[in-house]
Coordinates of C-alpha atoms in Angstrom, one line a residue:
X1 CA -3.1 -15.3 -19.9
X2 CA -1.8 -13.2 -17.0
X3 CA -3.3 -10.5 -14.8
X4 CA -0.9 -7.6 -15.1
X5 CA -2.3 -4.9 -12.8
X6 CA -1.4 -6.7 -9.6
X7 CA 1.4 -7.1 -7.1
X8 CA 3.5 -10.2 -7.7
X9 CA 6.1 -11.7 -5.3
X10 CA 9.5 -11.6 -6.8
X11 CA 11.1 -13.4 -3.9
X12 CA 12.0 -13.1 -0.2
X13 CA 13.7 -10.0 1.0
X14 CA 16.6 -12.2 2.3
X15 CA 17.2 -13.2 -1.3
X16 CA 18.5 -9.7 -2.1
X17 CA 22.2 -9.7 -1.0
X18 CA 23.8 -6.4 0.1
X19 CA 25.2 -4.4 -2.9
X20 CA 24.0 -7.0 -5.4
X21 CA 21.0 -6.8 -7.8
X22 CA 18.6 -9.7 -8.0
X23 CA 17.0 -10.9 -11.3
X24 CA 13.8 -12.9 -11.7
X25 CA 11.2 -13.5 -14.4
X26 CA 7.6 -12.5 -13.7
X27 CA 4.7 -13.3 -16.1
X28 CA 7.3 -13.5 -18.9
X29 CA 9.1 -10.3 -18.2
X30 CA 12.7 -10.2 -16.8
X31 CA 12.8 -8.0 -13.7
X32 CA 15.8 -6.8 -11.7
X33 CA 15.6 -5.4 -8.2
X34 CA 18.3 -3.6 -6.3
X35 CA 18.7 -1.7 -3.0
X36 CA 19.8 1.9 -2.8
X37 CA 23.2 1.9 -1.0
X38 CA 22.3 5.2 0.7
X39 CA 18.7 5.0 1.6
X40 CA 18.1 1.3 1.6
X41 CA 15.1 1.8 -0.7
X42 CA 14.2 -0.8 -3.3
X43 CA 14.2 -0.1 -7.0
X44 CA 12.9 -2.4 -9.8
X45 CA 13.4 -2.2 -13.6
X46 CA 13.4 -4.5 -16.6
X47 CA 16.4 -6.8 -16.4
X48 CA 17.6 -6.0 -19.9
X49 CA 20.3 -3.5 -21.0
X50 CA 19.1 -1.7 -24.2
X51 CA 22.6 -2.0 -25.7
X52 CA 22.9 -5.8 -26.3
X53 CA 20.3 -7.1 -24.0
X54 CA 22.7 -8.2 -21.3
X55 CA 21.0 -8.9 -17.9
X56 CA 21.4 -6.0 -15.6
X57 CA 21.1 -8.5 -12.7
X58 CA 24.7 -9.4 -13.6
X59 CA 25.7 -5.8 -13.0
X60 CA 26.5 -3.9 -9.9
X61 CA 24.8 -1.3 -7.7
X62 CA 26.4 2.1 -7.6
X63 CA 24.6 4.4 -5.1
X64 CA 21.0 4.4 -6.2
X65 CA 21.9 3.3 -9.8
X66 CA 22.7 0.0 -11.5
X67 CA 25.5 -0.5 -14.0
X68 CA 25.6 -3.1 -16.7
X69 CA 28.8 -5.0 -16.4
X70 CA 28.9 -5.9 -20.1
X71 CA 29.8 -2.5 -21.6
X72 CA 29.3 -0.2 -18.6
X73 CA 26.0 1.6 -19.2
X74 CA 24.5 2.9 -16.0
X75 CA 20.8 3.6 -15.2
X76 CA 19.2 5.5 -12.4
X77 CA 16.2 4.5 -10.3
X78 CA 14.0 6.4 -12.8
X79 CA 15.3 4.1 -15.6
X80 CA 17.1 6.9 -17.5
X81 CA 20.7 6.3 -18.7
X82 CA 23.1 8.1 -16.4
X83 CA 26.4 7.3 -17.9
X84 CA 27.9 5.6 -21.0
X85 CA 31.7 5.1 -21.5
X86 CA 33.1 7.2 -24.3
X87 CA 30.0 9.5 -24.4
X88 CA 30.3 12.9 -22.8
X89 CA 26.5 13.2 -22.7
X90 CA 24.5 10.1 -21.8
X91 CA 22.1 8.8 -24.4
X92 CA 18.4 9.6 -23.8
X93 CA 17.5 5.9 -23.8
X94 CA 15.6 4.6 -20.7
X95 CA 14.6 1.2 -19.3
X96 CA 11.2 0.4 -17.9
X97 CA 10.8 0.7 -14.2
X98 CA 8.3 -1.0 -11.9
X99 CA 6.7 0.0 -8.6
X100 CA 8.3 -2.2 -5.9
X101 CA 7.5 -2.7 -2.2
X102 CA 8.9 -4.8 0.6
X103 CA 6.3 -6.1 3.0
X104 CA 6.0 -9.2 5.3
X105 CA 9.5 -10.4 4.2
X106 CA 8.5 -10.5 0.5
X107 CA 9.5 -8.2 -2.4
X108 CA 6.4 -7.2 -4.3
X109 CA 6.5 -5.9 -7.9
X110 CA 3.6 -4.2 -9.7
X111 CA 3.7 -5.6 -13.3
X112 CA 1.0 -3.5 -14.9
X113 CA 0.3 0.2 -15.4
X114 CA 2.4 2.1 -12.8
X115 CA -0.3 4.7 -12.4
X116 CA -2.7 2.1 -11.1
X117 CA -0.3 0.6 -8.5
X118 CA -2.1 0.6 -5.1
X119 CA -0.3 -0.7 -2.1
X120 CA -3.6 -1.3 -0.4
X121 CA -4.0 -4.3 -2.7
X122 CA -1.0 -6.1 -1.1
X123 CA -2.5 -8.6 1.3
X124 CA -1.3 -9.0 4.9
X125 CA 0.9 -12.0 5.6
X126 CA 3.0 -13.1 8.6
X127 CA 6.6 -12.4 7.6
X128 CA 9.5 -14.7 8.5
X129 CA 11.6 -12.4 10.6
X130 CA 9.4 -12.2 13.7
X131 CA 11.2 -14.1 16.6
X132 CA 7.9 -14.6 18.3
X133 CA 6.5 -16.6 15.4
X134 CA 9.5 -18.4 13.9
X135 CA 9.0 -19.7 10.4
X136 CA 11.0 -21.8 7.9
X137 CA 11.0 -20.6 4.3
X138 CA 12.1 -21.7 0.9
X139 CA 11.4 -21.3 -2.8
X140 CA 11.0 -23.8 -5.6
X141 CA 10.0 -23.8 -9.2
X142 CA 7.3 -25.9 -11.0
X143 CA 7.4 -27.0 -14.6
X144 CA 3.6 -26.3 -14.7
X145 CA 1.1 -23.6 -15.4
X146 CA 0.4 -21.4 -12.4
X147 CA -3.4 -22.2 -12.4
X148 CA -2.6 -25.8 -11.4
X149 CA -0.7 -24.6 -8.4
X150 CA -3.7 -22.3 -7.6
X151 CA -6.0 -25.3 -7.8
X152 CA -3.9 -27.2 -5.4
X153 CA -4.0 -24.5 -2.7
X154 CA -7.8 -23.9 -3.1
X155 CA -8.6 -27.6 -2.6
X156 CA -6.8 -29.0 0.4
X157 CA -8.7 -32.3 0.3
X158 CA -5.7 -33.6 -1.5
X159 CA -3.8 -33.6 1.8
X160 CA -5.2 -37.0 2.7
X161 CA -3.8 -38.6 -0.4
X162 CA -0.8 -36.6 -1.8
X163 CA 0.5 -36.1 1.8
X164 CA -0.9 -39.3 3.3
X165 CA 2.3 -40.0 5.4
X166 CA 3.5 -36.4 5.9
X167 CA 1.2 -33.4 6.3
X168 CA -1.9 -35.5 7.0
X169 CA -0.3 -37.0 10.1
X170 CA 1.3 -33.7 11.1
X171 CA -2.0 -31.9 11.1
X172 CA -3.9 -34.8 12.8
X173 CA -6.9 -34.0 10.6
X174 CA -8.8 -35.8 7.8
X175 CA -9.1 -33.1 5.1
X176 CA -11.3 -35.0 2.6
X177 CA -14.0 -35.9 5.0
X178 CA -15.6 -32.5 5.3
X179 CA -16.0 -29.4 3.3
X180 CA -14.9 -25.9 4.3
X181 CA -17.1 -22.9 4.4
X182 CA -16.2 -20.8 1.4
X183 CA -16.9 -17.1 0.8
X184 CA -15.6 -14.7 -1.8
X185 CA -14.6 -11.0 -1.9
X186 CA -13.6 -8.9 -4.9
X187 CA -10.0 -10.2 -5.0
X188 CA -9.9 -13.1 -2.6
X189 CA -11.5 -16.4 -1.5
X190 CA -11.8 -17.3 2.1
X191 CA -11.9 -20.9 3.5
X192 CA -12.9 -21.7 7.1
X193 CA -13.4 -25.0 8.8
X194 CA -13.3 -27.0 12.1
X195 CA -11.7 -30.4 12.4
X196 CA -13.5 -32.0 15.4
X197 CA -11.7 -34.6 17.5
X198 CA -8.5 -34.4 15.4
X199 CA -5.4 -36.2 16.6
X200 CA -2.9 -34.2 18.6
X201 CA 0.5 -35.0 17.0
X202 CA 3.0 -36.2 19.5
X203 CA 0.4 -36.9 22.2
X204 CA 1.2 -40.1 24.1
X205 CA -2.3 -40.7 25.5
X206 CA -4.4 -40.5 22.3
X207 CA -5.6 -37.0 23.2
X208 CA -7.7 -35.3 20.6
X209 CA -8.3 -31.6 19.9
X210 CA -10.6 -29.4 17.9
X211 CA -8.6 -27.6 15.1
X212 CA -9.7 -24.4 13.5
X213 CA -8.3 -23.5 10.1
X214 CA -8.9 -20.2 8.2
X215 CA -7.1 -19.3 5.1
X216 CA -7.3 -16.8 2.3
X217 CA -6.3 -17.1 -1.3
X218 CA -5.6 -13.6 -2.7
X219 CA -5.1 -12.4 -6.2
X220 CA -2.8 -13.0 -8.0
X221 CA -1.7 -16.1 -6.0
X222 CA -1.1 -15.4 -2.3
X223 CA -2.1 -18.0 0.3
X224 CA -2.2 -17.0 3.9
X225 CA -3.3 -19.5 6.6
X226 CA -3.9 -19.3 10.3
X227 CA -4.8 -22.4 12.3
X228 CA -5.0 -23.3 16.0
X229 CA -5.6 -26.3 18.2
X230 CA -8.1 -26.1 21.0
X231 CA -9.4 -28.5 23.7
X232 CA -11.9 -31.0 22.4
X233 CA -15.4 -29.6 22.6
X234 CA -14.4 -26.0 21.7
X235 CA -15.9 -26.3 18.2
X236 CA -19.4 -27.0 19.6
X237 CA -19.0 -24.3 22.2
X238 CA -18.3 -21.8 19.4
X239 CA -21.3 -23.0 17.4
X240 CA -18.8 -24.3 14.7
X241 CA -17.9 -20.6 14.1
X242 CA -14.6 -18.8 14.5
X243 CA -13.1 -19.1 18.0
X244 CA -12.7 -15.6 19.5
X245 CA -10.9 -14.8 22.7
X246 CA -10.0 -18.5 23.5
X247 CA -6.3 -19.3 24.0
X248 CA -5.2 -22.3 21.8
X249 CA -2.8 -25.1 22.7
X250 CA -0.8 -24.2 19.6
X251 CA -0.9 -22.3 16.4
X252 CA 0.3 -22.9 12.8
X253 CA 0.8 -20.3 10.2
X254 CA 1.5 -20.4 6.4
X255 CA 2.6 -17.8 3.9
X256 CA 2.8 -18.8 0.3
X257 CA 3.1 -17.0 -3.0
X258 CA 2.5 -18.4 -6.5
X259 CA 4.3 -16.3 -9.2
X260 CA 4.0 -17.2 -12.9
X261 CA 7.4 -17.2 -14.6
X262 CA 5.8 -17.8 -18.0
X263 CA 3.1 -20.0 -19.4
X264 CA 4.8 -23.3 -18.4
X265 CA 6.9 -22.4 -15.4
X266 CA 5.9 -21.1 -11.9
X267 CA 7.8 -19.9 -8.9
X268 CA 6.6 -20.8 -5.5
X269 CA 7.7 -19.0 -2.3
X270 CA 6.6 -20.6 0.9
X271 CA 7.0 -20.4 4.6
X272 CA 5.5 -22.4 7.5
X273 CA 5.5 -22.0 11.2
X274 CA 4.3 -24.1 14.2
X275 CA 4.0 -22.2 17.5
X276 CA 3.3 -23.9 20.8
X277 CA 1.9 -22.2 23.9
X278 CA 4.6 -23.8 26.0
X279 CA 8.4 -24.5 25.4
X280 CA 7.7 -28.2 25.4
X281 CA 4.9 -27.9 22.8
X282 CA 7.1 -25.6 20.7
X283 CA 9.9 -28.2 20.8
X284 CA 7.6 -31.0 19.7
X285 CA 6.1 -29.0 16.9
X286 CA 9.5 -27.9 15.7
X287 CA 10.5 -31.6 15.3
X288 CA 7.7 -32.0 12.8
X289 CA 8.9 -29.1 10.6
X290 CA 11.0 -31.3 8.3
X291 CA 7.8 -33.4 7.7
X292 CA 5.8 -30.3 6.8
X293 CA 8.5 -28.9 4.5
X294 CA 8.7 -32.2 2.7
X295 CA 5.1 -31.8 1.6
X296 CA 6.0 -29.0 -0.8
X297 CA 8.1 -31.4 -2.8
X298 CA 5.2 -33.9 -2.9
X299 CA 3.0 -31.2 -4.3
X300 CA 5.5 -30.3 -7.0
X301 CA 5.9 -34.0 -8.1
X302 CA 2.1 -34.4 -8.4
X303 CA 1.5 -31.1 -10.2
X304 CA 4.3 -31.5 -12.7
X305 CA 3.1 -35.0 -13.6
X306 CA -0.5 -33.6 -13.8
X307 CA 0.8 -31.0 -16.3
X308 CA 2.2 -33.6 -18.5
X309 CA -1.1 -35.4 -18.8
X310 CA -2.9 -32.1 -19.2
X311 CA -0.7 -31.3 -22.2
X312 CA -1.5 -34.6 -23.8
X313 CA -5.3 -34.3 -23.3
X314 CA -7.7 -32.9 -25.9
X315 CA -9.0 -29.7 -24.3
X316 CA -12.5 -30.6 -25.6
X317 CA -12.6 -33.5 -23.2
X318 CA -14.7 -32.5 -20.2
X319 CA -13.3 -32.8 -16.7
X320 CA -15.4 -34.2 -13.9
X321 CA -16.6 -31.7 -11.4
X322 CA -16.7 -32.8 -7.7
X323 CA -17.8 -30.9 -4.6
X324 CA -14.1 -30.4 -3.8
X325 CA -13.8 -28.2 -6.9
X326 CA -15.8 -25.3 -5.5
X327 CA -12.7 -23.4 -4.3
X328 CA -10.7 -23.8 -7.5
X329 CA -13.8 -23.0 -9.5
X330 CA -14.4 -19.7 -7.7
X331 CA -10.7 -18.8 -7.8
X332 CA -10.5 -19.4 -11.6
X333 CA -13.7 -17.4 -12.2
X334 CA -12.3 -14.6 -10.2
X335 CA -9.0 -14.6 -12.2
X336 CA -10.9 -14.8 -15.5
X337 CA -13.1 -11.8 -14.5
X338 CA -10.2 -9.6 -13.4
X339 CA -8.2 -10.5 -16.6
X340 CA -11.2 -9.7 -18.7
X341 CA -11.9 -6.4 -16.9
X342 CA -8.3 -5.5 -17.4
X343 CA -8.4 -6.2 -21.1
X344 CA -11.5 -4.1 -21.4
X345 CA -9.9 -1.2 -19.7
X346 CA -6.9 -1.3 -22.0
X347 CA -9.2 -1.3 -25.0
X348 CA -11.1 1.7 -23.7
X349 CA -7.9 3.6 -23.0
X350 CA -6.5 2.9 -26.4

């Protein structure tokens, strides 16, 4: 069902208010994160007091510890009970803790075996706090299985239809008329493509550009995109390969994370940025940000309705396979392999 030995995005670092814990559910497990009042370091643990299962995320931070505000039990960053009212010696009970890291404006939590946590597995993203590449960010939830959201990100041919009057126009490209070049690594799928003679949004004279798009889909559900617009003819000059050392008209960047809440609900943390090479270009691109942000709601509407039909369909009924399905197919096979390998490792360690 879920890959456990992986880093999941709990939320944006800005979601964590000073002095207050933050609770979320990741792959069915309630998790609470808080920031050490002295060092600023993040701590993560199960969001469940062992007394009467009150959520610790409704508690308060005290130094490096968190106190349950139902009956006052306090737990240190190691998960051990540090204080219980009316007890001279704290009980030996402890809560589970999780490795936690903040990177590129996200809070990452390792949900599996803590001894296997490897920060090198956290993919590089853009971050939303860099003034040189301003981004707008938000989070929403889907009433849908996380794999359907993965499918959506690994097949952007849907842009021409789901986002016909929004993102399709904002990008100036026709996404369903050509296929990307797709390559795989151990824990990621890369997509690369040129859009030749794409429209330049906002241009008054019908100017066209060549647009380069490269994006990676990383396990367990991280989407990082880098795109750029170049003068028409650049794609041919580069032999339809990645442009290197050429200054673009403008750039666009995306940073998105798919985090399963449980089998039927999914959290989606996304950010988008459009960066022009001149102040005027930056202004024009910024005007289109509302259009771009609207596309995420369009995706949610389609995927939630898709989930309803999926639930009402006999699983024995075969689904049609199209060329556009290569990316989702490779992603699903990758997830299946990693989940299978993880289960095998657990059996061998038992």
